[in-house]
GROMACS .gro file of C-alpha atoms in nm:
model
  443
    1MET     CA    1  -0.303  -0.032  -0.864
    2HIS     CA    2  -0.373  -0.010  -0.490
    3SER     CA    3  -0.021  -0.078  -0.362
    4LEU     CA    4   0.166   0.238  -0.266
    5LYS     CA    5   0.494   0.053  -0.315
    6GLY     CA    6   0.383  -0.066  -0.659
    7ARG     CA    7   0.269   0.281  -0.765
    8LEU     CA    8   0.598   0.436  -0.653
    9SER     CA    9   0.799   0.161  -0.825
   10TRP     CA   10   0.612   0.194  -1.154
   11SER     CA   11   0.619   0.574  -1.160
   12ILE     CA   12   0.992   0.591  -1.076
   13THR     CA   13   1.073   0.309  -1.321
   14LEU     CA   14   0.881   0.484  -1.599
   15SER     CA   15   1.057   0.812  -1.517
   16LEU     CA   16   1.398   0.644  -1.525
   17VAL     CA   17   1.325   0.467  -1.855
   18LEU     CA   18   1.204   0.790  -2.017
   19LEU     CA   19   1.500   0.982  -1.876
   20LEU     CA   20   1.756   0.727  -2.000
   21LEU     CA   21   1.583   0.705  -2.339
   22LEU     CA   22   1.591   1.085  -2.371
   23GLN     CA   23   1.955   1.086  -2.260
   24TRP     CA   24   2.039   0.818  -2.518
   25LEU     CA   25   1.871   1.019  -2.794
   26VAL     CA   26   2.044   1.344  -2.691
   27VAL     CA   27   2.387   1.180  -2.660
   28SER     CA   28   2.345   0.996  -2.991
   29TYR     CA   29   2.244   1.318  -3.167
   30ALA     CA   30   2.532   1.509  -3.005
   31ILE     CA   31   2.789   1.243  -3.101
   32ASN     CA   32   2.655   1.229  -3.456
   33LYS     CA   33   2.659   1.610  -3.488
   34LEU     CA   34   3.005   1.650  -3.335
   35SER     CA   35   3.149   1.374  -3.554
   36GLU     CA   36   2.996   1.525  -3.864
   37ASP     CA   37   3.117   1.876  -3.777
   38GLN     CA   38   3.465   1.738  -3.719
   39LEU     CA   39   3.452   1.559  -4.053
   40ILE     CA   40   3.342   1.878  -4.231
   41LYS     CA   41   3.634   2.072  -4.080
   42ARG     CA   42   3.877   1.801  -4.186
   43LEU     CA   43   3.738   1.801  -4.539
   44GLU     CA   44   3.771   2.179  -4.548
   45HIS     CA   45   4.138   2.143  -4.450
   46GLU     CA   46   4.180   1.875  -4.719
   47GLY     CA   47   4.029   2.117  -4.969
   48GLU     CA   48   4.272   2.390  -4.867
   49SER     CA   49   4.563   2.145  -4.897
   50LEU     CA   50   4.437   2.048  -5.241
   51LEU     CA   51   4.416   2.416  -5.338
   52ALA     CA   52   4.777   2.463  -5.225
   53SER     CA   53   4.891   2.170  -5.440
   54ALA     CA   54   4.716   2.306  -5.750
   55ARG     CA   55   4.927   2.500  -6.004
   56LEU     CA   56   4.924   2.612  -6.363
   57ASN     CA   57   5.154   2.430  -6.603
   58ALA     CA   58   5.331   2.568  -6.908
   59SER     CA   59   5.013   2.522  -7.114
   60ASN     CA   60   4.825   2.738  -6.864
   61GLN     CA   61   4.631   2.429  -6.755
   62LEU     CA   62   4.555   2.353  -6.395
   63GLU     CA   63   4.724   2.046  -6.253
   64ILE     CA   64   4.750   1.880  -5.910
   65ASP     CA   65   5.081   1.784  -5.751
   66ALA     CA   66   4.999   1.422  -5.660
   67GLN     CA   67   5.302   1.395  -5.432
   68ARG     CA   68   5.150   1.646  -5.193
   69LEU     CA   69   4.826   1.448  -5.162
   70SER     CA   70   4.742   1.156  -4.940
   71ALA     CA   71   4.772   0.813  -5.096
   72ILE     CA   72   4.409   0.748  -5.010
   73TYR     CA   73   4.307   0.955  -5.312
   74GLN     CA   74   4.505   0.718  -5.533
   75ARG     CA   75   4.333   0.395  -5.421
   76PRO     CA   76   4.019   0.312  -5.624
   77PHE     CA   77   3.690   0.348  -5.433
   78SER     CA   78   3.876   0.422  -5.110
   79GLY     CA   79   3.588   0.637  -4.985
   80ASN     CA   80   3.785   0.962  -5.017
   81TYR     CA   81   3.747   1.160  -5.339
   82TYR     CA   82   3.796   1.503  -5.487
   83VAL     CA   83   3.677   1.698  -5.787
   84VAL     CA   84   3.844   2.020  -5.905
   85ILE     CA   85   3.665   2.242  -6.156
   86SER     CA   86   3.825   2.538  -6.327
   87GLY     CA   87   3.638   2.675  -6.627
   88GLN     CA   88   3.602   2.391  -6.875
   89GLN     CA   89   3.869   2.184  -6.700
   90ARG     CA   90   3.759   1.909  -6.455
   91LEU     CA   91   4.010   1.709  -6.249
   92ILE     CA   92   3.900   1.405  -6.045
   93SER     CA   93   4.087   1.187  -5.797
   94ARG     CA   94   4.223   0.850  -5.909
   95SER     CA   95   4.011   0.693  -5.631
   96LEU     CA   96   3.696   0.772  -5.835
   97TRP     CA   97   3.836   0.549  -6.108
   98ASP     CA   98   3.595   0.569  -6.401
   99THR     CA   99   3.311   0.735  -6.207
  100ASP     CA  100   3.243   1.096  -6.123
  101ILE     CA  101   3.063   1.308  -5.865
  102SER     CA  102   2.809   1.560  -5.980
  103VAL     CA  103   2.934   1.898  -5.858
  104THR     CA  104   2.864   2.242  -6.008
  105SER     CA  105   3.099   2.540  -6.019
  106LEU     CA  106   3.081   2.782  -5.728
  107ALA     CA  107   3.174   3.148  -5.707
  108ALA     CA  108   3.469   3.246  -5.492
  109GLY     CA  109   3.375   3.230  -5.122
  110GLU     CA  110   3.066   3.016  -5.184
  111GLN     CA  111   3.030   2.683  -4.997
  112GLN     CA  112   2.799   2.382  -5.028
  113LEU     CA  113   2.737   2.073  -4.815
  114ILE     CA  114   2.597   1.787  -5.020
  115TYR     CA  115   2.480   1.440  -4.913
  116ARG     CA  116   2.481   1.213  -5.214
  117GLN     CA  117   2.510   0.853  -5.322
  118GLY     CA  118   2.857   0.782  -5.461
  119PRO     CA  119   3.043   0.492  -5.622
  120GLU     CA  120   2.985   0.144  -5.483
  121GLN     CA  121   2.661   0.274  -5.323
  122GLN     CA  122   2.865   0.473  -5.074
  123SER     CA  123   2.688   0.746  -4.877
  124LEU     CA  124   2.901   1.054  -4.936
  125LEU     CA  125   2.936   1.384  -4.756
  126ILE     CA  126   3.064   1.643  -5.006
  127VAL     CA  127   3.215   1.976  -4.901
  128ALA     CA  128   3.246   2.211  -5.199
  129HIS     CA  129   3.419   2.553  -5.188
  130GLY     CA  130   3.467   2.824  -5.445
  131TYR     CA  131   3.817   2.979  -5.460
  132GLN     CA  132   4.013   3.217  -5.677
  133LYS     CA  133   4.382   3.152  -5.744
  134GLN     CA  134   4.587   3.381  -5.965
  135THR     CA  135   4.263   3.530  -6.105
  136LEU     CA  136   4.157   3.175  -6.192
  137PRO     CA  137   3.819   3.061  -6.045
  138ILE     CA  138   3.848   2.716  -5.889
  139THR     CA  139   3.581   2.492  -5.732
  140ILE     CA  140   3.714   2.216  -5.510
  141ALA     CA  141   3.482   1.941  -5.383
  142ILE     CA  142   3.613   1.695  -5.124
  143ALA     CA  143   3.398   1.388  -5.052
  144GLU     CA  144   3.420   1.113  -4.792
  145ASN     CA  145   3.223   0.797  -4.735
  146LEU     CA  146   3.002   0.831  -4.422
  147GLY     CA  147   2.964   0.452  -4.389
  148PRO     CA  148   3.256   0.391  -4.147
  149LEU     CA  149   3.156   0.694  -3.938
  150LYS     CA  150   2.794   0.576  -3.918
  151ALA     CA  151   2.909   0.226  -3.827
  152SER     CA  152   3.127   0.367  -3.547
  153ILE     CA  153   2.836   0.577  -3.420
  154GLU     CA  154   2.605   0.274  -3.428
  155ARG     CA  155   2.860   0.072  -3.229
  156PHE     CA  156   2.880   0.357  -2.979
  157GLN     CA  157   2.499   0.368  -2.957
  158LEU     CA  158   2.483  -0.006  -2.891
  159ILE     CA  159   2.754   0.010  -2.624
  160TYR     CA  160   2.592   0.316  -2.468
  161ALA     CA  161   2.251   0.143  -2.475
  162ALA     CA  162   2.399  -0.163  -2.300
  163ILE     CA  163   2.565   0.056  -2.037
  164SER     CA  164   2.237   0.250  -1.994
  165LEU     CA  165   2.047  -0.077  -1.951
  166LEU     CA  166   2.291  -0.196  -1.684
  167GLY     CA  167   2.265   0.145  -1.520
  168LEU     CA  168   1.885   0.121  -1.530
  169ILE     CA  169   1.892  -0.221  -1.363
  170LEU     CA  170   2.127  -0.088  -1.095
  171LEU     CA  171   1.909   0.221  -1.043
  172LEU     CA  172   1.596   0.004  -1.017
  173ALA     CA  173   1.765  -0.210  -0.752
  174ILE     CA  174   1.869   0.101  -0.560
  175GLN     CA  175   1.520   0.246  -0.607
  176ARG     CA  176   1.360  -0.072  -0.471
  177LEU     CA  177   1.586  -0.057  -0.165
  178MET     CA  178   1.511   0.313  -0.113
  179ILE     CA  179   1.134   0.261  -0.142
  180HIS     CA  180   1.158  -0.029   0.102
  181ARG     CA  181   1.347   0.188   0.350
  182ALA     CA  182   1.110   0.480   0.292
  183LEU     CA  183   0.808   0.261   0.369
  184LEU     CA  184   0.961   0.108   0.683
  185PRO     CA  185   0.783   0.363   0.907
  186LEU     CA  186   0.451   0.242   0.763
  187LYS     CA  187   0.554  -0.118   0.840
  188GLU     CA  188   0.637  -0.013   1.196
  189MET     CA  189   0.304   0.165   1.217
  190GLN     CA  190   0.128  -0.149   1.090
  191SER     CA  191   0.310  -0.351   1.356
  192ASP     CA  192   0.202  -0.105   1.626
  193ILE     CA  193  -0.160  -0.123   1.509
  194ALA     CA  194  -0.138  -0.504   1.521
  195LYS     CA  195  -0.012  -0.471   1.880
  196LEU     CA  196  -0.312  -0.249   1.952
  197GLU     CA  197  -0.542  -0.517   1.817
  198ARG     CA  198  -0.368  -0.786   2.021
  199GLY     CA  199  -0.389  -0.564   2.327
  200GLU     CA  200  -0.012  -0.538   2.371
  201ALA     CA  201  -0.022  -0.157   2.350
  202ASP     CA  202  -0.270   0.126   2.387
  203GLN     CA  203  -0.095   0.380   2.161
  204ILE     CA  204   0.100   0.382   1.835
  205ALA     CA  205   0.461   0.403   1.953
  206SER     CA  206   0.638   0.470   1.622
  207LYS     CA  207   0.697   0.836   1.539
  208GLY     CA  208   0.753   0.811   1.165
  209PRO     CA  209   0.883   1.081   0.929
  210GLU     CA  210   0.736   1.430   0.939
  211GLU     CA  211   0.495   1.347   0.655
  212ILE     CA  212   0.305   1.083   0.856
  213ALA     CA  213   0.380   1.207   1.209
  214PRO     CA  214   0.058   1.419   1.212
  215LEU     CA  215  -0.143   1.111   1.110
  216ILE     CA  216   0.007   0.906   1.395
  217THR     CA  217  -0.062   1.189   1.640
  218GLU     CA  218  -0.426   1.214   1.528
  219LEU     CA  219  -0.472   0.835   1.548
  220ASN     CA  220  -0.330   0.828   1.901
  221HIS     CA  221  -0.557   1.117   1.996
  222LEU     CA  222  -0.854   0.933   1.845
  223LEU     CA  223  -0.765   0.613   2.034
  224HIS     CA  224  -0.737   0.802   2.360
  225THR     CA  225  -1.068   0.979   2.297
  226VAL     CA  226  -1.250   0.654   2.214
  227GLN     CA  227  -1.108   0.482   2.522
  228GLN     CA  228  -1.209   0.772   2.747
  229LYS     CA  229  -1.557   0.791   2.596
  230SER     CA  230  -1.606   0.416   2.639
  231LYS     CA  231  -1.490   0.434   2.999
  232ARG     CA  232  -1.710   0.735   3.076
  233SER     CA  233  -2.008   0.572   2.908
  234ARG     CA  234  -1.980   0.256   3.118
  235GLU     CA  235  -1.914   0.449   3.437
  236SER     CA  236  -2.211   0.675   3.365
  237LEU     CA  237  -2.429   0.370   3.312
  238GLY     CA  238  -2.334   0.234   3.653
  239ASN     CA  239  -2.378   0.573   3.820
  240LEU     CA  240  -2.718   0.617   3.657
  241ALA     CA  241  -2.829   0.273   3.771
  242HIS     CA  242  -2.723   0.349   4.130
  243ALA     CA  243  -2.900   0.686   4.121
  244LEU     CA  244  -3.220   0.533   3.986
  245LYS     CA  245  -3.207   0.259   4.246
  246THR     CA  246  -3.194   0.524   4.517
  247LYS     CA  247  -3.495   0.702   4.368
  248LEU     CA  248  -3.687   0.374   4.342
  249THR     CA  249  -3.621   0.312   4.711
  250LEU     CA  250  -3.769   0.654   4.789
  251LEU     CA  251  -4.067   0.577   4.565
  252ASN     CA  252  -4.129   0.249   4.749
  253GLN     CA  253  -4.104   0.432   5.079
  254THR     CA  254  -4.360   0.682   4.952
  255ALA     CA  255  -4.595   0.396   4.859
  256GLU     CA  256  -4.572   0.267   5.217
  257ARG     CA  257  -4.684   0.595   5.371
  258ALA     CA  258  -5.013   0.601   5.564
  259GLU     CA  259  -5.170   0.841   5.311
  260ILE     CA  260  -5.161   0.562   5.050
  261ASP     CA  261  -5.338   0.306   5.272
  262GLY     CA  262  -5.672   0.406   5.127
  263LEU     CA  263  -5.543   0.365   4.770
  264PRO     CA  264  -5.440  -0.002   4.746
  265GLU     CA  265  -5.456  -0.007   4.363
  266ILE     CA  266  -5.212   0.281   4.335
  267ARG     CA  267  -4.980   0.118   4.589
  268THR     CA  268  -4.989  -0.210   4.396
  269SER     CA  269  -4.921  -0.027   4.068
  270ILE     CA  270  -4.624   0.156   4.222
  271TYR     CA  271  -4.481  -0.168   4.357
  272ALA     CA  272  -4.517  -0.338   4.015
  273VAL     CA  273  -4.348  -0.054   3.828
  274THR     CA  274  -4.065  -0.020   4.079
  275ALA     CA  275  -4.009  -0.397   4.078
  276SER     CA  276  -3.981  -0.398   3.698
  277LEU     CA  277  -3.746  -0.101   3.698
  278ASP     CA  278  -3.543  -0.254   3.978
  279GLN     CA  279  -3.495  -0.570   3.771
  280ILE     CA  280  -3.367  -0.365   3.477
  281ILE     CA  281  -3.136  -0.165   3.704
  282GLU     CA  282  -2.999  -0.482   3.863
  283ARG     CA  283  -2.916  -0.614   3.520
  284GLU     CA  284  -2.725  -0.298   3.427
  285LEU     CA  285  -2.541  -0.303   3.760
  286LYS     CA  286  -2.439  -0.663   3.695
  287ARG     CA  287  -2.306  -0.563   3.355
  288ALA     CA  288  -2.106  -0.280   3.509
  289ARG     CA  289  -1.963  -0.514   3.774
  290LEU     CA  290  -1.879  -0.781   3.517
  291VAL     CA  291  -1.686  -0.541   3.297
  292GLY     CA  292  -1.509  -0.381   3.593
  293ASN     CA  293  -1.183  -0.210   3.500
  294ALA     CA  294  -1.124  -0.392   3.171
  295LYS     CA  295  -0.928  -0.183   2.923
  296PRO     CA  296  -1.040  -0.167   2.562
  297MET     CA  297  -0.800  -0.317   2.309
  298GLN     CA  298  -0.581  -0.475   2.576
  299GLN     CA  299  -0.453  -0.831   2.573
  300VAL     CA  300  -0.712  -1.053   2.741
  301ASP     CA  301  -0.574  -1.318   2.973
  302LEU     CA  302  -0.861  -1.563   2.928
  303LYS     CA  303  -0.780  -1.783   3.225
  304THR     CA  304  -0.742  -1.491   3.468
  305GLU     CA  305  -1.051  -1.307   3.344
  306ILE     CA  306  -1.270  -1.619   3.345
  307ALA     CA  307  -1.150  -1.709   3.696
  308GLN     CA  308  -1.246  -1.361   3.821
  309LEU     CA  309  -1.573  -1.374   3.631
  310THR     CA  310  -1.678  -1.709   3.780
  311HIS     CA  311  -1.584  -1.579   4.125
  312THR     CA  312  -1.809  -1.277   4.069
  313MET     CA  313  -2.093  -1.506   3.961
  314ARG     CA  314  -2.058  -1.716   4.274
  315MET     CA  315  -2.080  -1.399   4.481
  316ILE     CA  316  -2.390  -1.280   4.294
  317TYR     CA  317  -2.560  -1.619   4.325
  318GLN     CA  318  -2.418  -1.717   4.663
  319THR     CA  319  -2.764  -1.814   4.791
  320LYS     CA  320  -2.795  -2.069   4.512
  321THR     CA  321  -2.457  -2.247   4.551
  322VAL     CA  322  -2.379  -2.268   4.179
  323ASN     CA  323  -2.107  -2.511   4.071
  324ILE     CA  324  -1.922  -2.340   3.783
  325THR     CA  325  -1.655  -2.537   3.595
  326TRP     CA  326  -1.444  -2.391   3.317
  327GLU     CA  327  -1.161  -2.492   3.085
  328VAL     CA  328  -0.951  -2.289   2.839
  329ALA     CA  329  -0.747  -2.473   2.573
  330GLU     CA  330  -0.380  -2.377   2.552
  331GLY     CA  331  -0.299  -2.124   2.282
  332THR     CA  332  -0.652  -1.987   2.256
  333ARG     CA  333  -0.653  -1.613   2.196
  334PHE     CA  334  -0.925  -1.353   2.163
  335HIS     CA  335  -0.849  -1.066   1.925
  336GLY     CA  336  -1.082  -0.782   2.019
  337ASP     CA  337  -1.207  -0.552   2.291
  338GLY     CA  338  -1.165  -0.700   2.638
  339GLU     CA  339  -1.482  -0.526   2.757
  340ASP     CA  340  -1.683  -0.688   2.479
  341LEU     CA  341  -1.556  -1.034   2.572
  342LEU     CA  342  -1.630  -0.984   2.942
  343GLU     CA  343  -1.977  -0.857   2.861
  344ILE     CA  344  -2.045  -1.159   2.639
  345LEU     CA  345  -1.921  -1.413   2.894
  346GLY     CA  346  -2.076  -1.222   3.183
  347ASN     CA  347  -2.421  -1.224   3.028
  348LEU     CA  348  -2.397  -1.589   2.923
  349LEU     CA  349  -2.277  -1.701   3.267
  350ASP     CA  350  -2.535  -1.479   3.438
  351ASN     CA  351  -2.809  -1.634   3.227
  352ALA     CA  352  -2.679  -1.987   3.292
  353CYS     CA  353  -2.644  -1.928   3.668
  354LYS     CA  354  -2.993  -1.784   3.689
  355TRP     CA  355  -3.164  -2.079   3.520
  356CYS     CA  356  -2.941  -2.370   3.621
  357ALA     CA  357  -3.032  -2.627   3.884
  358ARG     CA  358  -2.676  -2.634   4.015
  359ASN     CA  359  -2.414  -2.685   3.741
  360VAL     CA  360  -2.273  -2.445   3.481
  361SER     CA  361  -1.991  -2.525   3.236
  362LEU     CA  362  -1.774  -2.292   3.024
  363THR     CA  363  -1.523  -2.426   2.768
  364VAL     CA  364  -1.299  -2.226   2.535
  365THR     CA  365  -1.122  -2.383   2.235
  366GLY     CA  366  -1.012  -2.287   1.886
  367ASN     CA  367  -0.674  -2.110   1.912
  368GLU     CA  368  -0.686  -1.810   1.670
  369ALA     CA  369  -1.060  -1.863   1.602
  370PRO     CA  370  -1.195  -1.907   1.957
  371ILE     CA  371  -1.513  -2.101   2.032
  372PHE     CA  372  -1.694  -2.026   2.361
  373VAL     CA  373  -1.951  -2.277   2.487
  374VAL     CA  374  -2.166  -2.217   2.798
  375GLU     CA  375  -2.395  -2.496   2.924
  376ASP     CA  376  -2.624  -2.538   3.224
  377ASP     CA  377  -2.843  -2.808   3.377
  378GLY     CA  378  -3.156  -2.592   3.390
  379PRO     CA  379  -3.489  -2.647   3.215
  380GLY     CA  380  -3.342  -2.524   2.886
  381CYS     CA  381  -3.549  -2.394   2.598
  382PRO     CA  382  -3.806  -2.581   2.388
  383VAL     CA  383  -3.666  -2.687   2.052
  384HIS     CA  384  -3.932  -2.501   1.855
  385GLU     CA  385  -3.832  -2.174   2.029
  386LEU     CA  386  -3.453  -2.201   1.985
  387ASN     CA  387  -3.457  -2.026   1.648
  388SER     CA  388  -3.634  -1.724   1.796
  389LEU     CA  389  -3.336  -1.663   2.022
  390THR     CA  390  -3.111  -1.593   1.723
  391GLN     CA  391  -3.345  -1.355   1.544
  392ARG     CA  392  -3.195  -1.012   1.480
  393GLY     CA  393  -3.328  -0.744   1.714
  394PHE     CA  394  -3.445  -0.992   1.976
  395ARG     CA  395  -3.485  -0.797   2.301
  396ALA     CA  396  -3.761  -0.940   2.522
  397ASP     CA  397  -3.613  -1.180   2.779
  398GLU     CA  398  -3.958  -1.302   2.869
  399THR     CA  399  -4.024  -1.454   2.524
  400VAL     CA  400  -3.789  -1.745   2.593
  401ALA     CA  401  -3.889  -1.992   2.857
  402GLY     CA  402  -3.615  -2.061   3.106
  403SER     CA  403  -3.348  -1.833   2.954
  404GLY     CA  404  -3.291  -1.508   2.769
  405LEU     CA  405  -3.146  -1.257   3.017
  406GLY     CA  406  -2.885  -1.054   2.831
  407LEU     CA  407  -2.886  -1.279   2.523
  408ALA     CA  408  -2.989  -0.986   2.302
  409ILE     CA  409  -2.679  -0.799   2.422
  410VAL     CA  410  -2.464  -1.105   2.349
  411TYR     CA  411  -2.617  -1.129   2.002
  412ASP     CA  412  -2.543  -0.764   1.921
  413ILE     CA  413  -2.179  -0.785   2.034
  414ALA     CA  414  -2.121  -1.119   1.858
  415ASN     CA  415  -2.276  -0.980   1.542
  416SER     CA  416  -2.036  -0.683   1.550
  417TYR     CA  417  -1.746  -0.935   1.536
  418GLU     CA  418  -1.921  -1.140   1.263
  419ALA     CA  419  -1.925  -1.428   1.511
  420LYS     CA  420  -2.181  -1.707   1.483
  421LEU     CA  421  -2.416  -1.741   1.782
  422SER     CA  422  -2.614  -2.066   1.814
  423PHE     CA  423  -2.844  -2.225   2.074
  424SER     CA  424  -2.917  -2.592   2.138
  425ARG     CA  425  -2.989  -2.836   2.417
  426SER     CA  426  -2.683  -2.944   2.614
  427ALA     CA  427  -2.608  -3.314   2.569
  428ALA     CA  428  -2.384  -3.314   2.878
  429LEU     CA  429  -2.597  -3.117   3.127
  430GLY     CA  430  -2.942  -3.121   2.970
  431GLY     CA  431  -3.008  -2.747   2.982
  432LEU     CA  432  -2.938  -2.469   2.735
  433ARG     CA  433  -2.617  -2.477   2.533
  434VAL     CA  434  -2.493  -2.147   2.387
  435GLU     CA  435  -2.203  -2.147   2.140
  436ILE     CA  436  -2.019  -1.848   1.993
  437ARG     CA  437  -1.776  -1.909   1.707
  438PHE     CA  438  -1.544  -1.622   1.619
  439SER     CA  439  -1.395  -1.600   1.272
  440PRO     CA  440  -1.019  -1.647   1.225
  441ARG     CA  441  -0.826  -1.322   1.249
  442ILE     CA  442  -0.724  -1.181   0.910
  443PRO     CA  443  -0.348  -1.102   0.913
   0.00000   0.00000   0.00000
């Protein structure tokens, strides 16, 4: 079971059931024992009363004064019986009718508790005592049917079980409410993380109880660290590109010095290397400019960001007079890192602007599963080479005629989001058509 709520519910439910079952057993045993002890004491008192009513008649025979006894001993098979033994004499209660109870003589002060089957299949508890009255040894056994007592105890057990069951249901309802309330901080934390994903927050706001407060603190610290590292990494990339560009300028100036005039091959080689490096540096600088101050995990306003992005492209390609049109469908949302999205669109638009004749189009549709389509009116890519653009690990821009700048970067980022990247010829503009389909967000 992977649900924390389910595990808590089952463990607490099992504990409550076992506890109530144990309580039922203990209470049932206690009631049974107390009732039986009370019955034994009462039978002992009955025996003492019977002893007091016993006397010797003129024939020196033991007899019982029936008037001093309860009428229950007179009613046949009433469930209450007695047997009095004195030497060879044996007196039994009228309630035994023509039956008897097997009891042996006991010495004075001796006592026995006997459980035995009696008349009419009655389950009897027999309390037998040995006495001595006027030097005459007497054994008195008082018996009572346990059936009514057991029936009363069983009724009590049933009633107690029903009350326990109702109590268990009530406790389970209270337990469910308590678990729900106890897990509310986790729900709030889940909501805060969802806000992080949507870009509506940059930290987990909920504090939570002291058990999960350290976890929230560590997660916030981790988020801050990742954001700072990402920012420093991109800033360092831009700074490095600027520094290298400065060094390349110095290297070109060195190649133009008079001492190199006699070494035209070396000068040409230096120019070729610096030109290649300069192209790479320009690409990295464009990426840094395209990303700008975007904040990771922040809500991306697609219309605003695309408007700024197209403006940047027009500035970069101002000598070419590129006509960039774009459209974003209402309700379309991007769930992810804003920097990743800007880098994807920046590279696609940069590639389209570089190879277009004049027109570039960007459309965004799809609501929760956005689809980005970038088209241009450039020479495009031969059909037999389109598949090579989507191959994993594709890096060389020069392998694709007419396009390819930054497409490897786009592929890597799209792949990290499990988005589908496809290339085709644009039916509307005639050039390359690049489509990225993001998967629907899992709630």
